[in-house]
mmCIF file of C-alpha atoms in Angstrom:
data_model
loop_
_atom_site.group_PDB
_atom_site.id
_atom_site.type_symbol
_atom_site.label_atom_id
_atom_site.label_comp_id
_atom_site.label_asym_id
_atom_site.label_seq_id
_atom_site.Cartn_x
_atom_site.Cartn_y
_atom_site.Cartn_z
ATOM 1 C CA UNK A 26 38.786 34.128 36.193
ATOM 2 C CA UNK A 27 42.017 32.307 36.869
ATOM 3 C CA UNK A 28 44.620 32.064 34.111
ATOM 4 C CA UNK A 29 46.960 29.766 36.047
ATOM 5 C CA UNK A 30 45.643 26.700 34.218
ATOM 6 C CA UNK A 31 45.570 25.688 30.551
ATOM 7 C CA UNK A 32 41.778 26.074 30.550
ATOM 8 C CA UNK A 33 40.071 29.150 32.069
ATOM 9 C CA UNK A 34 38.676 28.661 35.581
ATOM 10 C CA UNK A 35 35.733 30.727 36.840
ATOM 11 C CA UNK A 36 34.608 31.546 40.381
ATOM 12 C CA UNK A 37 31.663 33.245 42.100
ATOM 13 C CA UNK A 38 32.836 36.745 41.212
ATOM 14 C CA UNK A 39 32.859 35.819 37.520
ATOM 15 C CA UNK A 40 29.206 34.758 37.473
ATOM 16 C CA UNK A 41 26.218 37.063 37.046
ATOM 17 C CA UNK A 42 23.062 35.630 38.614
ATOM 18 C CA UNK A 43 20.868 37.957 36.542
ATOM 19 C CA UNK A 44 21.328 35.568 33.618
ATOM 20 C CA UNK A 45 19.272 32.933 35.432
ATOM 21 C CA UNK A 46 17.370 34.493 38.340
ATOM 22 C CA UNK A 47 14.499 35.610 36.093
ATOM 23 C CA UNK A 48 14.297 32.284 34.237
ATOM 24 C CA UNK A 49 12.358 29.105 34.871
ATOM 25 C CA UNK A 50 14.621 26.055 34.917
ATOM 26 C CA UNK A 51 13.330 22.580 34.149
ATOM 27 C CA UNK A 52 15.405 19.773 35.651
ATOM 28 C CA UNK A 53 14.618 16.530 33.856
ATOM 29 C CA UNK A 54 15.345 13.596 36.146
ATOM 30 C CA UNK A 55 15.592 13.352 39.910
ATOM 31 C CA UNK A 56 18.380 10.841 40.375
ATOM 32 C CA UNK A 57 21.977 11.385 41.472
ATOM 33 C CA UNK A 58 22.584 14.734 39.770
ATOM 34 C CA UNK A 59 18.946 15.715 39.225
ATOM 35 C CA UNK A 60 17.952 15.961 42.853
ATOM 36 C CA UNK A 61 21.104 17.936 43.733
ATOM 37 C CA UNK A 62 20.724 20.422 40.881
ATOM 38 C CA UNK A 63 17.016 20.932 41.510
ATOM 39 C CA UNK A 64 17.363 21.499 45.257
ATOM 40 C CA UNK A 65 20.446 23.712 44.974
ATOM 41 C CA UNK A 66 18.830 25.838 42.262
ATOM 42 C CA UNK A 67 15.643 26.120 44.306
ATOM 43 C CA UNK A 68 17.528 27.252 47.408
ATOM 44 C CA UNK A 69 19.464 29.760 45.293
ATOM 45 C CA UNK A 70 16.156 31.432 44.483
ATOM 46 C CA UNK A 71 15.703 30.030 40.976
ATOM 47 C CA UNK A 72 12.236 29.049 39.773
ATOM 48 C CA UNK A 73 12.550 25.273 39.328
ATOM 49 C CA UNK A 74 10.206 22.685 37.881
ATOM 50 C CA UNK A 75 11.173 19.008 37.868
ATOM 51 C CA UNK A 76 10.284 16.944 34.821
ATOM 52 C CA UNK A 77 9.402 13.306 35.573
ATOM 53 C CA UNK A 78 7.269 10.612 34.005
ATOM 54 C CA UNK A 79 3.769 10.220 35.393
ATOM 55 C CA UNK A 80 4.738 6.841 36.855
ATOM 56 C CA UNK A 81 8.123 7.911 38.211
ATOM 57 C CA UNK A 82 8.923 6.654 41.703
ATOM 58 C CA UNK A 83 10.799 9.915 42.331
ATOM 59 C CA UNK A 84 7.753 12.163 42.064
ATOM 60 C CA UNK A 85 6.854 11.886 45.745
ATOM 61 C CA UNK A 86 10.446 12.557 46.821
ATOM 62 C CA UNK A 87 10.655 15.732 44.746
ATOM 63 C CA UNK A 88 7.271 16.973 45.893
ATOM 64 C CA UNK A 89 8.183 16.266 49.518
ATOM 65 C CA UNK A 90 11.068 18.726 49.099
ATOM 66 C CA UNK A 91 8.640 21.425 47.992
ATOM 67 C CA UNK A 92 9.455 21.202 44.290
ATOM 68 C CA UNK A 93 6.912 21.462 41.489
ATOM 69 C CA UNK A 94 6.724 18.347 39.339
ATOM 70 C CA UNK A 95 5.369 18.095 35.788
ATOM 71 C CA UNK A 96 5.858 15.725 32.895
ATOM 72 C CA UNK A 97 9.092 16.330 30.966
ATOM 73 C CA UNK A 98 7.184 17.917 28.068
ATOM 74 C CA UNK A 99 5.139 20.211 30.308
ATOM 75 C CA UNK A 100 8.221 21.199 32.312
ATOM 76 C CA UNK A 101 10.126 22.023 29.127
ATOM 77 C CA UNK A 102 7.184 23.990 27.777
ATOM 78 C CA UNK A 103 7.260 26.521 30.614
ATOM 79 C CA UNK A 104 11.051 26.616 31.047
ATOM 80 C CA UNK A 105 13.653 28.967 29.617
ATOM 81 C CA UNK A 106 16.450 26.533 30.480
ATOM 82 C CA UNK A 107 16.077 22.757 30.322
ATOM 83 C CA UNK A 108 18.684 20.715 32.184
ATOM 84 C CA UNK A 109 18.700 17.148 30.861
ATOM 85 C CA UNK A 110 19.867 14.958 33.741
ATOM 86 C CA UNK A 111 18.439 11.584 32.793
ATOM 87 C CA UNK A 112 20.803 8.719 31.800
ATOM 88 C CA UNK A 113 22.633 8.942 28.461
ATOM 89 C CA UNK A 114 20.770 5.945 27.115
ATOM 90 C CA UNK A 115 17.308 7.524 27.467
ATOM 91 C CA UNK A 116 18.213 11.109 26.606
ATOM 92 C CA UNK A 117 17.481 10.820 22.853
ATOM 93 C CA UNK A 118 13.934 9.597 23.543
ATOM 94 C CA UNK A 119 13.394 12.307 26.148
ATOM 95 C CA UNK A 120 14.686 14.931 23.742
ATOM 96 C CA UNK A 121 12.209 13.811 21.069
ATOM 97 C CA UNK A 122 9.478 14.337 23.656
ATOM 98 C CA UNK A 123 10.549 17.834 24.684
ATOM 99 C CA UNK A 124 11.895 19.187 21.378
ATOM 100 C CA UNK A 125 8.519 20.625 20.242
ATOM 101 C CA UNK A 126 8.338 22.569 23.521
ATOM 102 C CA UNK A 127 11.674 24.376 23.108
ATOM 103 C CA UNK A 128 11.373 27.982 21.973
ATOM 104 C CA UNK A 129 13.962 30.060 20.134
ATOM 105 C CA UNK A 130 16.409 31.459 22.683
ATOM 106 C CA UNK A 131 15.888 28.672 25.211
ATOM 107 C CA UNK A 132 18.902 26.878 26.665
ATOM 108 C CA UNK A 133 19.272 23.105 26.476
ATOM 109 C CA UNK A 134 21.781 21.962 29.036
ATOM 110 C CA UNK A 135 23.562 18.698 29.809
ATOM 111 C CA UNK A 136 25.927 17.333 32.456
ATOM 112 C CA UNK A 137 27.710 15.032 29.986
ATOM 113 C CA UNK A 138 28.333 15.551 26.285
ATOM 114 C CA UNK A 139 27.827 12.007 24.948
ATOM 115 C CA UNK A 140 24.632 12.460 22.965
ATOM 116 C CA UNK A 141 25.533 15.845 21.540
ATOM 117 C CA UNK A 142 29.098 14.894 20.636
ATOM 118 C CA UNK A 143 28.105 11.635 18.959
ATOM 119 C CA UNK A 144 25.093 13.104 17.161
ATOM 120 C CA UNK A 145 22.344 11.213 18.975
ATOM 121 C CA UNK A 146 20.682 14.547 19.775
ATOM 122 C CA UNK A 147 20.703 17.329 17.187
ATOM 123 C CA UNK A 148 19.103 20.470 18.657
ATOM 124 C CA UNK A 149 17.653 23.168 16.440
ATOM 125 C CA UNK A 150 19.999 26.057 15.681
ATOM 126 C CA UNK A 151 17.896 28.640 17.530
ATOM 127 C CA UNK A 152 18.567 27.275 21.044
ATOM 128 C CA UNK A 153 21.653 27.457 23.227
ATOM 129 C CA UNK A 154 23.342 24.149 24.003
ATOM 130 C CA UNK A 155 25.523 24.174 27.122
ATOM 131 C CA UNK A 156 27.040 21.825 29.654
ATOM 132 C CA UNK A 157 27.513 22.250 33.398
ATOM 133 C CA UNK A 158 29.064 19.114 34.835
ATOM 134 C CA UNK A 159 29.928 18.880 38.548
ATOM 135 C CA UNK A 160 32.945 16.611 39.055
ATOM 136 C CA UNK A 161 31.347 14.743 41.912
ATOM 137 C CA UNK A 162 28.406 12.406 42.594
ATOM 138 C CA UNK A 163 25.135 14.209 43.182
ATOM 139 C CA UNK A 164 24.904 13.570 46.909
ATOM 140 C CA UNK A 165 28.237 15.361 47.408
ATOM 141 C CA UNK A 166 27.117 18.265 45.197
ATOM 142 C CA UNK A 167 24.132 18.596 47.502
ATOM 143 C CA UNK A 168 26.086 18.114 50.744
ATOM 144 C CA UNK A 169 28.750 20.638 49.778
ATOM 145 C CA UNK A 170 26.102 23.209 48.902
ATOM 146 C CA UNK A 171 24.359 22.727 52.251
ATOM 147 C CA UNK A 172 27.716 23.173 54.021
ATOM 148 C CA UNK A 173 28.372 26.438 52.137
ATOM 149 C CA UNK A 174 31.139 24.718 50.216
ATOM 150 C CA UNK A 175 31.594 24.142 46.506
ATOM 151 C CA UNK A 176 32.024 21.289 44.074
ATOM 152 C CA UNK A 177 34.424 21.800 41.141
ATOM 153 C CA UNK A 178 32.699 21.615 37.779
ATOM 154 C CA UNK A 179 33.051 21.940 34.035
ATOM 155 C CA UNK A 180 31.442 24.453 31.684
ATOM 156 C CA UNK A 181 31.115 24.102 27.903
ATOM 157 C CA UNK A 182 29.156 25.836 25.165
ATOM 158 C CA UNK A 183 28.306 23.794 22.074
ATOM 159 C CA UNK A 184 25.880 26.238 20.496
ATOM 160 C CA UNK A 185 25.395 29.931 21.295
ATOM 161 C CA UNK A 186 22.138 31.110 19.738
ATOM 162 C CA UNK A 187 21.568 34.119 21.977
ATOM 163 C CA UNK A 188 25.103 35.449 22.391
ATOM 164 C CA UNK A 189 25.096 34.924 26.151
ATOM 165 C CA UNK A 190 25.051 31.122 26.450
ATOM 166 C CA UNK A 191 28.352 31.163 28.327
ATOM 167 C CA UNK A 192 26.965 33.619 30.885
ATOM 168 C CA UNK A 193 23.793 31.572 31.320
ATOM 169 C CA UNK A 194 25.795 28.399 31.910
ATOM 170 C CA UNK A 195 28.074 30.149 34.385
ATOM 171 C CA UNK A 196 25.090 31.547 36.296
ATOM 172 C CA UNK A 197 23.649 28.022 36.481
ATOM 173 C CA UNK A 198 26.972 26.711 37.763
ATOM 174 C CA UNK A 199 26.925 29.386 40.450
ATOM 175 C CA UNK A 200 23.381 28.508 41.485
ATOM 176 C CA UNK A 201 24.277 24.856 42.107
ATOM 177 C CA UNK A 202 27.436 25.813 44.020
ATOM 178 C CA UNK A 203 30.176 24.936 41.537
ATOM 179 C CA UNK A 204 31.709 28.415 41.200
ATOM 180 C CA UNK A 205 32.424 28.380 44.935
ATOM 181 C CA UNK A 206 35.162 25.843 44.170
ATOM 182 C CA UNK A 207 35.952 26.680 40.545
ATOM 183 C CA UNK A 208 34.497 25.890 37.139
ATOM 184 C CA UNK A 209 36.865 24.813 34.378
ATOM 185 C CA UNK A 210 35.970 25.755 30.815
ATOM 186 C CA UNK A 211 36.106 22.901 28.313
ATOM 187 C CA UNK A 212 34.336 21.648 25.173
ATOM 188 C CA UNK A 213 31.754 18.933 24.614
ATOM 189 C CA UNK A 214 34.358 16.934 22.713
ATOM 190 C CA UNK A 215 37.048 17.211 25.383
ATOM 191 C CA UNK A 216 34.697 16.415 28.267
ATOM 192 C CA UNK A 217 33.102 13.449 26.534
ATOM 193 C CA UNK A 218 36.256 11.808 25.235
ATOM 194 C CA UNK A 219 38.353 12.277 28.388
ATOM 195 C CA UNK A 220 35.451 11.103 30.561
ATOM 196 C CA UNK A 221 34.907 7.907 28.557
ATOM 197 C CA UNK A 222 38.622 7.185 28.334
ATOM 198 C CA UNK A 223 39.135 7.727 32.075
ATOM 199 C CA UNK A 224 36.258 5.409 32.928
ATOM 200 C CA UNK A 225 37.380 2.654 30.582
ATOM 201 C CA UNK A 226 41.164 2.721 30.870
ATOM 202 C CA UNK A 227 41.676 3.761 34.492
ATOM 203 C CA UNK A 228 38.816 4.460 36.891
ATOM 204 C CA UNK A 229 36.292 1.708 36.229
ATOM 205 C CA UNK A 230 37.952 -0.661 33.776
ATOM 206 C CA UNK A 231 41.690 -0.472 34.386
ATOM 207 C CA UNK A 232 41.594 -0.430 38.183
ATOM 208 C CA UNK A 233 39.095 -3.273 38.555
ATOM 209 C CA UNK A 234 41.038 -5.446 36.101
ATOM 210 C CA UNK A 235 44.292 -4.720 37.941
ATOM 211 C CA UNK A 236 42.671 -5.616 41.275
ATOM 212 C CA UNK A 237 41.259 -8.887 39.950
ATOM 213 C CA UNK A 238 44.521 -9.907 38.283
ATOM 214 C CA UNK A 239 46.440 -9.172 41.472
ATOM 215 C CA UNK A 240 43.944 -11.140 43.554
ATOM 216 C CA UNK A 241 44.014 -14.109 41.163
ATOM 217 C CA UNK A 242 47.826 -14.111 41.038
ATOM 218 C CA UNK A 243 48.096 -14.448 44.823
ATOM 219 C CA UNK A 244 45.312 -17.026 45.157
ATOM 220 C CA UNK A 245 46.694 -19.146 42.306
ATOM 221 C CA UNK A 246 50.094 -19.057 44.040
ATOM 222 C CA UNK A 247 48.553 -20.609 47.159
ATOM 223 C CA UNK A 248 47.912 -17.573 49.349
ATOM 224 C CA UNK A 249 44.595 -17.259 51.155
ATOM 225 C CA UNK A 250 41.756 -15.390 49.429
ATOM 226 C CA UNK A 251 41.413 -13.226 52.539
ATOM 227 C CA UNK A 252 45.008 -11.995 52.387
ATOM 228 C CA UNK A 253 44.722 -11.464 48.633
ATOM 229 C CA UNK A 254 41.577 -9.368 49.131
ATOM 230 C CA UNK A 255 43.140 -7.201 51.819
ATOM 231 C CA UNK A 256 46.311 -6.519 49.834
ATOM 232 C CA UNK A 257 44.829 -6.018 46.371
ATOM 233 C CA UNK A 258 41.434 -4.413 47.041
ATOM 234 C CA UNK A 259 40.860 -3.294 50.615
ATOM 235 C CA UNK A 260 44.046 -1.239 50.924
ATOM 236 C CA UNK A 261 43.504 0.415 47.561
ATOM 237 C CA UNK A 262 41.295 3.032 49.232
ATOM 238 C CA UNK A 263 44.121 4.102 51.515
ATOM 239 C CA UNK A 264 46.383 4.753 48.530
ATOM 240 C CA UNK A 265 43.708 6.494 46.471
ATOM 241 C CA UNK A 266 42.807 8.777 49.391
ATOM 242 C CA UNK A 267 46.444 9.864 49.664
ATOM 243 C CA UNK A 268 46.636 10.576 45.936
ATOM 244 C CA UNK A 269 43.308 12.435 46.030
ATOM 245 C CA UNK A 270 44.442 14.655 48.869
ATOM 246 C CA UNK A 271 47.974 15.428 47.722
ATOM 247 C CA UNK A 272 48.756 13.841 44.368
ATOM 248 C CA UNK A 273 51.274 11.096 43.670
ATOM 249 C CA UNK A 274 53.932 12.895 45.700
ATOM 250 C CA UNK A 275 51.802 12.827 48.841
ATOM 251 C CA UNK A 276 51.239 9.120 48.382
ATOM 252 C CA UNK A 277 54.935 8.310 47.938
ATOM 253 C CA UNK A 278 55.823 10.443 50.960
ATOM 254 C CA UNK A 279 53.254 8.640 53.106
ATOM 255 C CA UNK A 280 54.060 4.998 52.394
ATOM 256 C CA UNK A 281 57.096 3.149 53.702
ATOM 257 C CA UNK A 282 60.462 3.346 51.927
ATOM 258 C CA UNK A 283 60.093 -0.333 51.122
ATOM 259 C CA UNK A 284 56.700 0.245 49.499
ATOM 260 C CA UNK A 285 57.987 3.273 47.614
ATOM 261 C CA UNK A 286 61.044 1.486 46.214
ATOM 262 C CA UNK A 287 59.029 -1.592 45.306
ATOM 263 C CA UNK A 288 56.374 0.500 43.600
ATOM 264 C CA UNK A 289 58.841 2.675 41.712
ATOM 265 C CA UNK A 290 60.845 -0.289 40.437
ATOM 266 C CA UNK A 291 58.036 -2.808 39.770
ATOM 267 C CA UNK A 292 55.006 -0.726 38.839
ATOM 268 C CA UNK A 293 56.098 -0.154 35.255
ATOM 269 C CA UNK A 294 56.864 -3.866 34.915
ATOM 270 C CA UNK A 295 53.164 -4.630 35.373
ATOM 271 C CA UNK A 296 51.647 -1.586 33.690
ATOM 272 C CA UNK A 297 54.220 -1.344 30.926
ATOM 273 C CA UNK A 298 54.514 0.135 27.451
ATOM 274 C CA UNK A 299 52.152 -2.533 26.150
ATOM 275 C CA UNK A 300 49.460 -1.256 28.530
ATOM 276 C CA UNK A 301 50.092 2.264 27.236
ATOM 277 C CA UNK A 302 49.658 1.028 23.667
ATOM 278 C CA UNK A 303 46.381 -0.607 24.662
ATOM 279 C CA UNK A 304 45.256 2.619 26.298
ATOM 280 C CA UNK A 305 45.920 4.452 23.058
ATOM 281 C CA UNK A 306 43.697 1.942 21.269
ATOM 282 C CA UNK A 307 40.950 2.511 23.825
ATOM 283 C CA UNK A 308 41.270 6.265 23.320
ATOM 284 C CA UNK A 309 41.129 5.856 19.551
ATOM 285 C CA UNK A 310 37.899 3.883 19.929
ATOM 286 C CA UNK A 311 36.438 6.752 21.934
ATOM 287 C CA UNK A 312 37.629 9.414 19.503
ATOM 288 C CA UNK A 313 36.425 7.743 16.298
ATOM 289 C CA UNK A 314 33.042 6.789 17.744
ATOM 290 C CA UNK A 315 33.614 3.016 17.823
ATOM 291 C CA UNK A 316 32.689 2.746 21.494
ATOM 292 C CA UNK A 317 29.660 5.024 21.105
ATOM 293 C CA UNK A 318 28.298 3.004 18.188
ATOM 294 C CA UNK A 319 28.906 -0.241 20.084
ATOM 295 C CA UNK A 320 27.156 1.018 23.209
ATOM 296 C CA UNK A 321 24.204 2.404 21.259
ATOM 297 C CA UNK A 322 23.813 -0.909 19.403
ATOM 298 C CA UNK A 323 24.118 -2.831 22.656
ATOM 299 C CA UNK A 324 21.211 -0.889 24.127
ATOM 300 C CA UNK A 325 19.108 -1.296 21.010
ATOM 301 C CA UNK A 326 19.655 -5.067 21.212
ATOM 302 C CA UNK A 327 18.535 -5.261 24.839
ATOM 303 C CA UNK A 328 22.021 -5.234 26.396
ATOM 304 C CA UNK A 329 22.898 -8.956 26.028
ATOM 305 C CA UNK A 330 26.684 -8.534 26.363
ATOM 306 C CA UNK A 331 26.314 -5.971 29.125
ATOM 307 C CA UNK A 332 24.126 -8.300 31.171
ATOM 308 C CA UNK A 333 26.490 -11.243 30.674
ATOM 309 C CA UNK A 334 29.580 -9.240 31.645
ATOM 310 C CA UNK A 335 27.818 -7.703 34.630
ATOM 311 C CA UNK A 336 26.739 -11.123 35.878
ATOM 312 C CA UNK A 337 30.280 -12.492 35.573
ATOM 313 C CA UNK A 338 31.722 -9.505 37.432
ATOM 314 C CA UNK A 339 29.283 -9.834 40.314
ATOM 315 C CA UNK A 340 30.051 -13.555 40.604
ATOM 316 C CA UNK A 341 33.841 -13.278 40.674
ATOM 317 C CA UNK A 342 35.416 -14.993 43.705
ATOM 318 C CA UNK A 343 36.666 -11.666 45.031
ATOM 319 C CA UNK A 344 33.061 -10.530 45.571
ATOM 320 C CA UNK A 345 32.186 -13.488 47.813
ATOM 321 C CA UNK A 346 35.351 -13.072 49.879
ATOM 322 C CA UNK A 347 34.858 -9.323 50.110
ATOM 323 C CA UNK A 348 31.275 -9.603 51.310
ATOM 324 C CA UNK A 349 32.435 -11.672 54.282
ATOM 325 C CA UNK A 350 35.459 -9.511 55.116
ATOM 326 C CA UNK A 351 33.624 -6.189 54.898
ATOM 327 C CA UNK A 352 31.477 -7.383 57.774
ATOM 328 C CA UNK A 353 34.560 -7.105 60.009
ATOM 329 C CA UNK A 354 34.542 -3.331 59.645
ATOM 330 C CA UNK A 355 32.133 -1.034 61.447
ATOM 331 C CA UNK A 356 31.407 0.869 58.234
ATOM 332 C CA UNK A 357 30.575 -2.433 56.551
ATOM 333 C CA UNK A 358 27.794 -3.092 59.056
ATOM 334 C CA UNK A 359 26.474 0.445 58.650
ATOM 335 C CA UNK A 360 26.378 0.194 54.856
ATOM 336 C CA UNK A 361 24.255 -2.943 55.122
ATOM 337 C CA UNK A 362 21.728 -1.148 57.318
ATOM 338 C CA UNK A 363 21.538 2.233 55.577
ATOM 339 C CA UNK A 364 20.872 3.160 51.980
ATOM 340 C CA UNK A 365 23.252 5.690 50.416
ATOM 341 C CA UNK A 366 22.070 9.260 49.897
ATOM 342 C CA UNK A 367 22.780 8.944 46.179
ATOM 343 C CA UNK A 368 20.254 7.227 43.942
ATOM 344 C CA UNK A 369 20.626 6.252 40.301
ATOM 345 C CA UNK A 370 19.502 8.782 37.735
ATOM 346 C CA UNK A 371 16.788 6.504 36.416
ATOM 347 C CA UNK A 372 13.949 8.957 35.812
#
């Protein structure tokens, strides 16, 4: 265990496979994370059963990989550890289906804390409740494992009924390859709230809004849509890759002096103290449950606002321009011909 960080970090030597190698693990769902967890566990020697609906389109894919497939309830019935890897929005219904099949001492595991943290799922007190969350899309979790590499992950224990829930979770993390890279200990609250905030304020919400506003500013000023797309969206990947590989310092060291000076002197003009205040409001909405209640209600109502917003986003001018320009790149042609390895976790 590393003590260099604020939160403990665990590696292969910290995990004890005996806490899982004699157990049957049910993986519910065979989407992005589900297929990676199931296959990695299976190849680590763990007895795995995949839980899918009778009409699931993923059944044939799982069976083709040599995995046993049962209904979620049947899979949970024979399992000692149930890994719930279906989307957040369907987890409560799936839990109601499998709850009668959970025995005292079983482990109920998640890859995201939303439904536990916000009380949509309330497990009985006699089962462990843990989280193992790889910090990567499922297809990379799988690819890294196959290449004898690791994917960093998170580990949290919400409820320890047996006294060894932490060890069970860590053994699971080892079996899917996360301890090869390092597993950071956290809590359901911390993981859920930071994850939602990051998605809304920066990764999915903040960045896309910044890109669109930049694009619109240039186009409205008379510049061509093509130039606006290149400067405000296409080149974003180059900057993000530099930050990913070496932090902000690596990025500043890699761009021109002109770009660095312009960014250092003008960046805070655009994303200013007002933006920070708005971010704090977004965080407050995550912390007090406002966003969770809104999202739950939105789903119960059939997602009317979600559908409207999604339609508007897909029909923004930047999408039409981008579709044409991406065809100029070799990778753009390849992406049109090939489907990505990752599939939505829709089962």
